[in-house]
Amino acid sequence: MEKNKSMKIGIRTKKGPKTQKKLARKRAFAHFMKTVLYNKDNGTWSCCAEVLSELAAVYKHVSMKHNNEIENRTVDILQSNTKYRDDTTLSINEEQQCTNMSVETDTITESGCSGVSSLFPWLPSDEEAEQCEKEEGEGRVLLYYCYTEINQPQQVCRWQEELCRRLHLTGKIRIASEGLNGTVGGSMLSTQLYIKYTTSHPFFAAMTTEDFKTSPGGRHSFPSGLKVTVHEEIVPMGIDPATVSYHGAGSHLSVDEFHDAVSQIDDKNDETILIDCRNFYESKIGKFKNALAPNIRKFSYWPEYVDKNLHIFEDKKVLMYCTGGIRCERGSAYLRSKGEIGRASCRERV
C-alpha cells in the first residue's frame, strides 16, 4: 500500500475536552506568571507581599497560593473563543514561561540529592514528611502519566526520587524528555501530597487530580521499594520520540463520546475499527465487544503489527483504547505517521 494512502482514524479532528482543559490550564498559568512583578534592580519577584529571589520559588508560590485564580482563568479561556496554535500548542513565549527554570543541576552529588531543598522547591516540609512516616491505616496506589516536554530529565528524576523518599512512597517511575509515567503506593496522606507537589511543578502544571487513577494498596504493593529512572521513552514502543512524537496522537474522546462511538459498531458497520492496544494477556481478561485485539506480548511489538496490517486500517475510522491511555497516545501517533489520516484515541481506563 502507498505510504500516503488515505486512512481515517477517529470521528473528530479537534482535541477532546480533557486535552483542551489541560492546554487552557497551561495557558492560564503562563498568563498569571506575567502578572508577577519583577524588579530588575535586584533580580527578585514580588507577589502577595512576598519577595522571591528564585524563579523556581515563584512557580511554586503561584501553583500553591493562586490555584483558584488559575482555575478561574482556565474556565474563562475554555468559555472564550481563544484559539490555540494548531489547537495543541502555546505560543513560544508562553511555553518558555511555563517551562523555563533557573535551577542548576551540577551541584547535585552523583550519589543522591544533596541540597535538594534549595534546588527543588516542590518538596514537602519536614513536618509533612514526618506525618507521612507516622500515618497508618488504609493506603492506595496511584497510576498516572503526563506527556510534556522535559529539557532536564535527569534533574526531574532526582527531584521525583527525593519527593517519593520524603513521602515514604514505593513504586516505579519512568522519566524521559517526552514526559513522566509512574505508579506509586503509600498512605492516603502521602499520595495526596505526591499529587499536590507533582502538579505544582511547572512541567506538570497542566495535570489535574483526575489524571491520577487510584486503586487500593499502599507501600506494600511494591516490595522492591522505589525505582526512578530516565529512559528514552516513558512507554517503550521502540521508536525515537523525535521520529514519532506524542504531538501526533489522535484526538481524545470523553468516556461518553467513546462509548457512543463503540455502541455504533456492529457487523453491518465495517467503516469503524475498535482496537485494543493492550498486551494479549490483558485482552484475554476482558475486552469490548467487536474489538480487534492484536496478539502482541508487549507494546514494542505494536509498530511491527501496524506495518504488517496496514490494509486493515485503509479507509477506516479507528477507535483505540488501553489501560490508562498512555499507549494510545504514541500508538495512534505511529498509525497516523503511515499516511494522511485523521485522529482518535481514548485516554480512559477500561
Coordinates of C-alpha atoms in Angstrom, one line a residue:
M1 CA 0.0 0.0 0.0
E2 CA 1.3 3.5 -0.8
K3 CA 2.5 5.4 2.2
N4 CA 0.1 8.3 1.8
K5 CA -2.9 6.0 1.1
S6 CA -5.9 7.8 2.8
M7 CA -6.9 6.3 6.2
K8 CA -9.3 7.9 8.6
I9 CA -8.7 7.4 12.3
G10 CA -11.4 8.6 14.6
I11 CA -14.6 10.6 14.5
R12 CA -13.4 14.0 15.3
T13 CA -10.4 16.3 14.4
K14 CA -10.4 18.6 17.3
K15 CA -8.9 17.9 20.7
G16 CA -11.2 16.4 23.2
P17 CA -12.4 18.3 26.3
K18 CA -9.8 16.9 28.6
T19 CA -6.9 17.9 26.4
Q20 CA -8.5 21.4 25.9
K21 CA -8.7 21.8 29.6
K22 CA -5.0 20.9 30.1
L23 CA -3.9 23.3 27.4
A24 CA -6.2 26.0 28.8
R25 CA -4.7 25.5 32.3
K26 CA -1.2 25.7 31.0
R27 CA -2.0 28.9 29.2
A28 CA -3.8 30.3 32.3
F29 CA -0.6 29.5 34.4
A30 CA 1.5 31.4 31.8
H31 CA -0.8 34.3 31.8
F32 CA -0.7 34.6 35.6
M33 CA 3.1 34.4 35.6
K34 CA 3.1 37.6 33.5
T35 CA 1.3 39.5 36.4
V36 CA 4.0 38.7 38.9
L37 CA 6.1 41.9 39.4
Y38 CA 9.8 41.6 38.5
N39 CA 12.4 44.0 40.0
K40 CA 15.2 44.4 37.5
D41 CA 17.4 46.3 40.0
N42 CA 17.8 43.4 42.4
G43 CA 16.6 40.5 40.3
T44 CA 13.7 39.5 42.5
W45 CA 9.9 38.9 42.1
S46 CA 7.1 40.3 44.3
C47 CA 3.8 38.6 44.9
C48 CA 1.4 38.6 47.9
A49 CA 3.8 40.9 49.8
E50 CA 6.5 38.2 49.4
V51 CA 9.9 38.8 47.8
L52 CA 11.1 35.8 45.9
S53 CA 14.7 35.6 44.6
E54 CA 14.5 32.4 42.5
L55 CA 12.2 31.7 39.6
A56 CA 11.6 28.2 40.8
A57 CA 10.2 29.6 44.1
V58 CA 7.9 31.9 42.0
Y59 CA 6.5 28.9 40.2
K60 CA 5.9 27.1 43.5
H61 CA 4.2 30.1 45.0
V62 CA 1.9 30.7 42.1
S63 CA 1.0 27.0 41.9
M64 CA 0.2 26.6 45.6
K65 CA -1.1 30.1 46.5
H66 CA -3.1 31.0 43.4
N67 CA -4.5 27.8 42.3
N68 CA -8.1 29.0 42.5
E69 CA -7.3 32.1 40.3
I70 CA -5.6 29.8 37.7
E71 CA -8.6 27.5 37.7
N72 CA -10.9 30.5 37.1
R73 CA -8.7 31.7 34.3
T74 CA -8.8 28.2 32.8
V75 CA -12.6 28.3 32.8
D76 CA -12.6 31.7 31.1
I77 CA -10.2 30.5 28.4
L78 CA -12.3 27.4 27.8
Q79 CA -15.5 29.5 27.5
S80 CA -14.0 32.2 25.3
N81 CA -13.2 31.9 21.6
T82 CA -9.4 31.8 22.2
K83 CA -7.7 29.7 19.6
Y84 CA -4.5 27.7 20.4
R85 CA -1.9 27.5 17.8
D86 CA -2.8 24.3 15.9
D87 CA -5.3 23.7 18.8
T88 CA -2.4 21.9 20.6
T89 CA 0.4 24.3 21.5
L90 CA 1.1 27.6 23.3
S91 CA 3.0 30.5 21.8
I92 CA 6.8 30.3 22.1
N93 CA 6.8 32.9 24.9
E94 CA 4.1 31.2 26.9
E95 CA 5.8 27.8 26.5
Q96 CA 9.1 29.3 27.8
Q97 CA 7.2 31.0 30.6
C98 CA 5.8 27.6 31.7
T99 CA 8.9 25.5 31.4
N100 CA 12.0 27.7 31.8
M101 CA 13.5 27.1 35.2
S102 CA 16.7 28.8 36.6
V103 CA 17.8 25.7 38.6
E104 CA 21.3 24.3 38.2
T105 CA 22.0 20.6 38.4
D106 CA 25.8 20.4 38.7
T107 CA 25.6 20.9 42.5
I108 CA 23.7 17.7 43.0
T109 CA 26.0 14.9 44.0
E110 CA 26.3 11.7 42.0
S111 CA 25.1 9.6 44.9
G112 CA 21.9 11.4 45.7
C113 CA 20.1 14.7 46.2
S114 CA 22.4 16.9 48.2
G115 CA 20.9 20.3 48.9
V116 CA 17.7 19.4 47.1
S117 CA 15.5 21.7 49.3
S118 CA 17.1 24.8 47.7
L119 CA 17.3 23.3 44.2
F120 CA 13.8 21.7 44.2
P121 CA 11.2 23.8 46.0
W122 CA 8.4 21.3 45.0
L123 CA 9.0 19.2 48.1
P124 CA 7.1 18.6 51.3
S125 CA 8.1 20.3 54.6
D126 CA 9.8 18.3 57.3
E127 CA 6.5 18.3 59.2
E128 CA 4.6 16.8 56.3
A129 CA 7.3 14.2 55.8
E130 CA 7.0 13.3 59.5
Q131 CA 3.3 13.0 59.3
C132 CA 3.6 10.6 56.3
E133 CA 6.0 8.4 58.2
K134 CA 3.7 8.1 61.2
E135 CA 0.4 7.6 59.3
E136 CA -1.1 4.2 59.4
G137 CA -4.2 2.6 58.0
E138 CA -5.5 2.1 54.5
G139 CA -3.5 3.4 51.6
R140 CA -3.7 3.4 47.9
V141 CA -1.8 3.1 44.6
L142 CA -1.6 5.9 42.0
L143 CA -1.3 5.2 38.3
Y144 CA -0.5 8.3 36.1
Y145 CA 1.4 9.7 33.2
C146 CA 1.9 13.0 31.5
Y147 CA 3.3 13.7 28.1
T148 CA 5.2 17.0 28.2
E149 CA 8.5 18.4 27.0
I150 CA 11.2 18.0 29.7
N151 CA 14.5 19.5 28.9
Q152 CA 16.3 18.2 32.0
P153 CA 15.0 14.7 32.6
Q154 CA 17.9 13.8 35.0
Q155 CA 17.0 16.7 37.2
V156 CA 13.4 15.8 37.3
C157 CA 14.4 12.2 38.1
R158 CA 16.3 13.3 41.1
W159 CA 13.5 15.5 42.3
Q160 CA 10.9 12.8 41.9
E161 CA 13.2 10.4 43.8
E162 CA 13.6 12.8 46.7
L163 CA 9.9 13.6 46.7
C164 CA 8.9 9.9 47.0
R165 CA 11.6 9.3 49.6
R166 CA 10.3 12.1 51.8
L167 CA 6.7 10.9 51.4
H168 CA 7.6 7.3 52.1
L169 CA 6.3 6.1 48.7
T170 CA 7.3 3.0 46.8
G171 CA 6.8 2.1 43.1
K172 CA 8.3 2.7 39.7
I173 CA 8.6 6.0 37.8
R174 CA 9.9 6.4 34.2
I175 CA 11.1 9.8 33.1
A176 CA 12.1 10.9 29.6
S177 CA 12.3 14.0 27.5
E178 CA 8.7 13.3 26.4
G179 CA 7.2 13.2 29.9
L180 CA 6.6 11.1 33.0
N181 CA 5.0 7.7 33.6
G182 CA 4.6 6.2 37.1
T183 CA 2.8 4.1 39.6
V184 CA 3.5 4.6 43.3
G185 CA 1.9 3.3 46.6
G186 CA 1.7 4.8 50.0
S187 CA -0.6 6.2 52.7
M188 CA -3.6 8.4 51.8
L189 CA -1.7 11.4 53.0
S190 CA 1.5 10.5 51.2
T191 CA -0.3 10.0 47.8
Q192 CA -2.3 13.2 48.4
L193 CA 0.8 15.2 48.9
Y194 CA 2.5 13.5 46.0
I195 CA -0.2 14.8 43.7
K196 CA 0.0 18.2 45.3
Y197 CA 3.7 18.7 44.8
T198 CA 4.0 17.0 41.4
T199 CA 1.3 19.2 39.9
S200 CA 2.9 22.3 41.5
H201 CA 6.0 21.7 39.2
P202 CA 5.8 23.9 36.1
F203 CA 6.4 20.9 33.8
F204 CA 3.3 19.2 35.2
A205 CA 1.1 22.2 36.0
A206 CA -1.4 21.0 33.4
M207 CA -2.1 17.8 35.3
T208 CA -5.2 17.5 37.4
T209 CA -6.3 15.1 40.2
E210 CA -8.3 13.3 37.5
D211 CA -5.0 12.3 35.8
F212 CA -4.1 10.1 38.8
K213 CA -6.0 6.8 38.7
T214 CA -6.3 5.2 42.1
S215 CA -6.7 1.7 43.4
P216 CA -6.5 0.0 46.9
G217 CA -3.0 -0.7 48.1
G218 CA 0.0 1.1 49.7
R219 CA 3.7 0.9 50.3
H220 CA 3.4 -2.9 50.5
S221 CA 2.2 -3.1 46.9
F222 CA 5.8 -2.6 45.7
P223 CA 8.0 -4.9 47.8
S224 CA 11.1 -3.9 45.7
G225 CA 10.9 -0.4 47.0
L226 CA 11.3 2.7 44.8
K227 CA 12.8 2.9 41.4
V228 CA 13.0 6.2 39.5
T229 CA 14.9 6.1 36.2
V230 CA 15.5 8.0 33.0
H231 CA 14.6 6.4 29.6
E232 CA 14.3 7.4 26.0
E233 CA 10.5 6.8 26.1
I234 CA 8.0 6.8 29.0
V235 CA 6.4 3.7 27.5
P236 CA 8.7 1.5 25.4
M237 CA 7.5 1.4 21.8
G238 CA 11.0 1.2 20.4
I239 CA 10.6 4.3 18.3
D240 CA 12.6 7.5 18.9
P241 CA 10.1 10.1 20.3
A242 CA 11.8 12.6 17.9
T243 CA 10.6 10.5 15.0
V244 CA 7.1 9.6 16.3
S245 CA 6.0 12.2 18.9
Y246 CA 3.0 12.3 21.2
H247 CA 2.2 15.6 19.5
G248 CA 1.0 13.5 16.5
A249 CA -1.5 11.5 18.6
G250 CA -5.2 11.2 17.7
S251 CA -7.8 13.3 19.4
H252 CA -9.0 12.3 22.9
L253 CA -12.6 11.2 23.4
S254 CA -14.5 11.5 26.6
V255 CA -16.0 8.4 28.2
D256 CA -19.5 9.2 26.8
E257 CA -18.1 10.0 23.4
F258 CA -16.1 6.9 23.2
H259 CA -18.9 4.6 24.4
D260 CA -21.3 6.3 22.0
A261 CA -18.9 5.6 19.1
V262 CA -18.4 2.0 20.3
S263 CA -22.1 1.4 20.5
Q264 CA -22.5 2.1 16.8
I265 CA -20.1 -0.7 15.8
D266 CA -21.8 -3.9 14.6
D267 CA -21.4 -6.5 11.9
K268 CA -23.0 -4.1 9.4
N269 CA -20.7 -1.2 10.2
D270 CA -17.4 -2.0 8.6
E271 CA -16.2 1.6 8.4
T272 CA -15.0 1.7 12.0
I273 CA -12.4 -0.4 13.7
L274 CA -12.1 -0.7 17.5
I275 CA -8.7 -1.8 18.5
D276 CA -7.3 -2.9 21.9
C277 CA -3.8 -1.6 22.3
R278 CA -3.1 -3.7 25.4
N279 CA -0.9 -6.8 25.6
F280 CA -2.6 -10.2 24.7
Y281 CA -2.8 -11.4 28.3
E282 CA -4.7 -8.2 29.3
S283 CA -7.1 -8.6 26.4
K284 CA -7.8 -12.2 27.4
I285 CA -9.1 -11.0 30.8
G286 CA -11.8 -8.9 29.0
K287 CA -12.3 -6.5 26.1
F288 CA -15.0 -4.6 24.3
K289 CA -17.4 -6.4 22.0
N290 CA -16.2 -6.3 18.4
A291 CA -12.7 -5.1 19.5
L292 CA -9.7 -6.2 17.5
A293 CA -7.0 -7.5 19.9
P294 CA -3.5 -7.8 18.3
N295 CA -1.7 -10.8 19.6
I296 CA 1.3 -8.8 20.9
R297 CA 3.2 -9.7 24.1
K298 CA 4.4 -6.1 24.7
F299 CA 3.9 -2.7 23.3
S300 CA 7.2 -2.6 21.5
Y301 CA 5.6 -5.1 19.0
W302 CA 3.0 -2.5 18.1
P303 CA 4.9 -0.9 15.2
E304 CA 5.6 -4.3 13.6
Y305 CA 1.9 -5.2 13.9
V306 CA 0.8 -2.0 12.3
D307 CA 3.4 -2.3 9.5
K308 CA 2.2 -5.8 8.7
N309 CA -1.5 -4.9 8.8
L310 CA -1.9 -1.5 7.2
H311 CA -4.5 -2.9 4.9
I312 CA -6.8 -3.4 7.9
F313 CA -6.9 0.3 8.6
E314 CA -7.3 1.5 5.0
D315 CA -10.2 3.9 4.6
K316 CA -11.4 3.1 8.2
K317 CA -12.2 5.1 11.3
V318 CA -10.2 3.8 14.2
L319 CA -11.0 3.9 17.9
M320 CA -8.3 2.8 20.3
Y321 CA -8.2 2.0 24.0
C322 CA -5.7 0.7 26.5
T323 CA -5.3 0.6 30.3
G324 CA -4.7 4.2 31.2
G325 CA -4.3 5.9 27.8
I326 CA -0.5 6.2 27.5
R327 CA -0.2 3.5 24.8
C328 CA -3.0 5.0 22.8
E329 CA -1.1 8.3 22.6
R330 CA 2.1 7.0 20.9
G331 CA 0.2 4.1 19.3
S332 CA -2.1 6.4 17.4
A333 CA 0.8 8.7 16.5
Y334 CA 2.6 5.8 14.9
L335 CA -0.5 4.8 13.0
R336 CA -1.1 8.3 11.8
S337 CA 2.6 8.5 10.6
K338 CA 1.7 5.9 8.0
G339 CA -0.3 8.2 5.9
E340 CA -2.7 11.1 5.7
I341 CA -5.1 10.0 8.4
G342 CA -7.4 11.5 10.9
R343 CA -7.3 11.4 14.7
A344 CA -8.7 9.4 17.5
S345 CA -7.8 7.8 20.8
C346 CA -9.3 7.3 24.2
R347 CA -7.4 8.1 27.4
E348 CA -9.9 6.5 29.7
R349 CA -9.1 3.3 31.6
V350 CA -11.3 0.3 30.9

